[in-house]
mmCIF file of C-alpha atoms in Angstrom:
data_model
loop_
_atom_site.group_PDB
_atom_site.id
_atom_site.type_symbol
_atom_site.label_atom_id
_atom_site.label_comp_id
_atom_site.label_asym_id
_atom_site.label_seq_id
_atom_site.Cartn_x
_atom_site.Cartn_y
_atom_site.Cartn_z
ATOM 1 C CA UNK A 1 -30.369 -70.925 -51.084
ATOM 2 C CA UNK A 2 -30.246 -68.958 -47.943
ATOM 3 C CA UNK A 3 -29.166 -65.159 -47.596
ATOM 4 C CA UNK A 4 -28.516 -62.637 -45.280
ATOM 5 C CA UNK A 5 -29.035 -59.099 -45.687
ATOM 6 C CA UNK A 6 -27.735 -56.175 -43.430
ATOM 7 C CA UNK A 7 -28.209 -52.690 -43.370
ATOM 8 C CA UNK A 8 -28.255 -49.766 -41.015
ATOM 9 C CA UNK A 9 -24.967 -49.158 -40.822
ATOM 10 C CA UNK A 10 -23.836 -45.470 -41.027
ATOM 11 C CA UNK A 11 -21.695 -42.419 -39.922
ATOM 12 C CA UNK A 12 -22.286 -41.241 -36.154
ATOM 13 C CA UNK A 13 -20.937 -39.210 -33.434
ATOM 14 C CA UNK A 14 -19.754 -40.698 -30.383
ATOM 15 C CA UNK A 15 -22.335 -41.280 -27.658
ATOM 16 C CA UNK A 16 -24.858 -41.880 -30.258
ATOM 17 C CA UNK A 17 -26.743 -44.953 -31.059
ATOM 18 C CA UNK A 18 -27.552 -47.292 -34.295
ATOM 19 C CA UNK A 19 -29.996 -50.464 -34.965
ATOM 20 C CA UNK A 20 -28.751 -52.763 -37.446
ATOM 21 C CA UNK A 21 -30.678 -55.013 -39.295
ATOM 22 C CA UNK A 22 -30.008 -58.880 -40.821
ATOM 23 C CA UNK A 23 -32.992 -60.414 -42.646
ATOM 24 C CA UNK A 24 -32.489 -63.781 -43.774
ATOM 25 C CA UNK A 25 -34.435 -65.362 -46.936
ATOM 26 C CA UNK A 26 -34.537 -68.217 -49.265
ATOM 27 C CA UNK A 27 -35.638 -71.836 -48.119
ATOM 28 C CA UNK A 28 -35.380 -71.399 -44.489
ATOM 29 C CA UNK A 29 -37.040 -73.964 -41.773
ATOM 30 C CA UNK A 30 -35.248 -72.235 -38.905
ATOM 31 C CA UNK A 31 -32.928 -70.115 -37.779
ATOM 32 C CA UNK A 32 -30.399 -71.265 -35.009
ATOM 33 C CA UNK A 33 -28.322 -69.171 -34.149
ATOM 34 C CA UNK A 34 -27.583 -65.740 -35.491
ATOM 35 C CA UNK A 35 -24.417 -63.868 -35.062
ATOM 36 C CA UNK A 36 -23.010 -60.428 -35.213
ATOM 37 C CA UNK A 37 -19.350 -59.798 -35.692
ATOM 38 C CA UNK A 38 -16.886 -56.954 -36.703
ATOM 39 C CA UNK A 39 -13.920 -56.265 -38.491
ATOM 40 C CA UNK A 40 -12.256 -53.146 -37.776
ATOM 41 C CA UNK A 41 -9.164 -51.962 -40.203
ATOM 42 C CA UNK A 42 -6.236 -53.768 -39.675
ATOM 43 C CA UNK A 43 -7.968 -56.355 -36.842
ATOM 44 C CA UNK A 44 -9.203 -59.787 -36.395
ATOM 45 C CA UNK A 45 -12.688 -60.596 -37.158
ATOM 46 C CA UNK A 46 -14.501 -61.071 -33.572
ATOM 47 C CA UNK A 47 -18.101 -61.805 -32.217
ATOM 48 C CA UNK A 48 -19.969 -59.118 -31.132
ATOM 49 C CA UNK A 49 -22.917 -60.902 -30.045
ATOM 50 C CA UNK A 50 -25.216 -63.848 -30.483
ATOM 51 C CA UNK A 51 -28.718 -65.300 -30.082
ATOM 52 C CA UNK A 52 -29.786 -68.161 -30.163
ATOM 53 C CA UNK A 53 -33.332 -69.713 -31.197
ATOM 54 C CA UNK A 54 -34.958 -69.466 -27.548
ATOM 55 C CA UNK A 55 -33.426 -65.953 -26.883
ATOM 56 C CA UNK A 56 -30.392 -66.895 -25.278
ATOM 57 C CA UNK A 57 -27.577 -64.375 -25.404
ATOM 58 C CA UNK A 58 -23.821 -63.626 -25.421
ATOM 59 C CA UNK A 59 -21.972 -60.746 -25.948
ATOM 60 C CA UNK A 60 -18.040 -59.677 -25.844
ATOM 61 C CA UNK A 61 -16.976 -58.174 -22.988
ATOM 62 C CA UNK A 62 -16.232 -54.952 -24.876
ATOM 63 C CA UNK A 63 -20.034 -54.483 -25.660
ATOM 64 C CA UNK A 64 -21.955 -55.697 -23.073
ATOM 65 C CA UNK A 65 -24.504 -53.042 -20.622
ATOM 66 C CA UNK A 66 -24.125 -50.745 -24.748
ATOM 67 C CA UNK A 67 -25.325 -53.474 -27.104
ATOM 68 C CA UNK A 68 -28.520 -55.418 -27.416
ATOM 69 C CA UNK A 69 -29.036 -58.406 -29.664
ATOM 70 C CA UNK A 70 -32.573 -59.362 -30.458
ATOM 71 C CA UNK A 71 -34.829 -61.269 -33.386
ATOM 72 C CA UNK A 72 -38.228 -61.555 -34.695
ATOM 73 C CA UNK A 73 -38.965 -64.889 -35.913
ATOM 74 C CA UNK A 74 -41.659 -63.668 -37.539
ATOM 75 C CA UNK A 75 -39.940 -61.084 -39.910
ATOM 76 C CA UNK A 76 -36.685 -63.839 -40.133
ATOM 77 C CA UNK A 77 -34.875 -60.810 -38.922
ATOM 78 C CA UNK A 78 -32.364 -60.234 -36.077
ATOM 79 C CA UNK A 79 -31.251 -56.721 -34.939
ATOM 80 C CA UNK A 80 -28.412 -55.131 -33.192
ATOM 81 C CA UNK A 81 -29.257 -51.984 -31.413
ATOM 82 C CA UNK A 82 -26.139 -50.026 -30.576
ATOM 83 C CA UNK A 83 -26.094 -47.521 -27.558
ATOM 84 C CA UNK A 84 -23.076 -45.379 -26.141
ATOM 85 C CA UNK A 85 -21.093 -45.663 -29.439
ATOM 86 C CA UNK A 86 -17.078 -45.221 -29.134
ATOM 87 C CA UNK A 87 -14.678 -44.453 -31.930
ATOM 88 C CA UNK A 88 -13.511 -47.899 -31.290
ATOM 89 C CA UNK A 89 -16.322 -49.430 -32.315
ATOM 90 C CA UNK A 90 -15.862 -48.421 -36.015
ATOM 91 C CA UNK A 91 -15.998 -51.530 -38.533
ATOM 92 C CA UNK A 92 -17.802 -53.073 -40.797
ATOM 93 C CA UNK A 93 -20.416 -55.364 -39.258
ATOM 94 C CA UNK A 94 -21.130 -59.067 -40.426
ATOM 95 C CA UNK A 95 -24.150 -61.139 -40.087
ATOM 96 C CA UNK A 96 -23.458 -64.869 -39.546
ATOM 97 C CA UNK A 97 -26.225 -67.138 -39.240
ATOM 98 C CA UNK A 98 -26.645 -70.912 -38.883
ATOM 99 C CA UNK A 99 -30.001 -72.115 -40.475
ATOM 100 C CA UNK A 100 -31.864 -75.561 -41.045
ATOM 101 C CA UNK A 101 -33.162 -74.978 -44.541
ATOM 102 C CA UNK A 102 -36.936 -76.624 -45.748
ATOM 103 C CA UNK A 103 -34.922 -79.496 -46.822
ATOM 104 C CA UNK A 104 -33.122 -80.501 -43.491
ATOM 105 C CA UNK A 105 -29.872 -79.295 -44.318
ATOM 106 C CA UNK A 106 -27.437 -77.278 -42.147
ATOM 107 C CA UNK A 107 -26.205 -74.353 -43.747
ATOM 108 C CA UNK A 108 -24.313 -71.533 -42.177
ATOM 109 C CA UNK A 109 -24.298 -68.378 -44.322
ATOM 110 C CA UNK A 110 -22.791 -65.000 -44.230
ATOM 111 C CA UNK A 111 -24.053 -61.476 -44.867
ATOM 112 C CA UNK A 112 -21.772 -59.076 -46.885
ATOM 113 C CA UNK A 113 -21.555 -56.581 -44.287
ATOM 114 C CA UNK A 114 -22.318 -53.208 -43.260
ATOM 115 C CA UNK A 115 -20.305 -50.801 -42.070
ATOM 116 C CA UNK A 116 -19.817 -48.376 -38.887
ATOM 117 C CA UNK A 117 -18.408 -45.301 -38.380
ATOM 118 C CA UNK A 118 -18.100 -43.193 -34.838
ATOM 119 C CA UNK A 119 -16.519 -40.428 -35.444
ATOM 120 C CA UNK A 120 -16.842 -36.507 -34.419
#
């Protein structure tokens, strides 16, 4: 069994800033790739931004020069820090990660979210 905490989410004003957390834990020989998407009200599910196991990075268009996606192996923990906040940027945030557990199986787990508000 694998899971995927996240936390840090909370209410802020525009302009400010926010580090979210996912910890993974259970039976875990590595983690991948590690994902952080967002569903706003009303919207699609989409990728915010991704890392992969030697640092490699993507993020949307929408986020990118405000958003920083980064991991410690060590801790089994990847963070998202959050700069420049818009209103726009309100959703709940979802940790996706794909793991090699300690018995050589591919699992790809979910967090249950935590969620972001920018508002004044």
């Amino acid at each position: 069994q694998v899971q995927l905490v996240e936390t840090g989410g909370d209410l802020v004003q525009p302009g400010g800033s926010l580090r979210l957390s996912c910890a993974a834990s259970g039976s875990i020989f590595s983690i991948d790739v590690v994902g952080w998407y967002r569903q706003a009200p009303g919207k699609e599910r989409e990728l915010v931004a991704a890392i992969i196991t030697g640092g490699g990075t993507n993020y949307a268009d929408s986020v990118k020069g405000r958003f920083t996606i980064s991991r410690d192996n060590a801790k089994n923990t990847v963070y998202l820090q959050m700069n420049s906040l818009k209103p726009e940027d309100t959703a709940v945030y979802i940790c996706n990660a794909q793991v090699t557990t300690t018995g050589l199986r591919y699992r790809e787990v979910w967090g249950q979210g935590t969620l972001v508000t920018v508002s004044s």
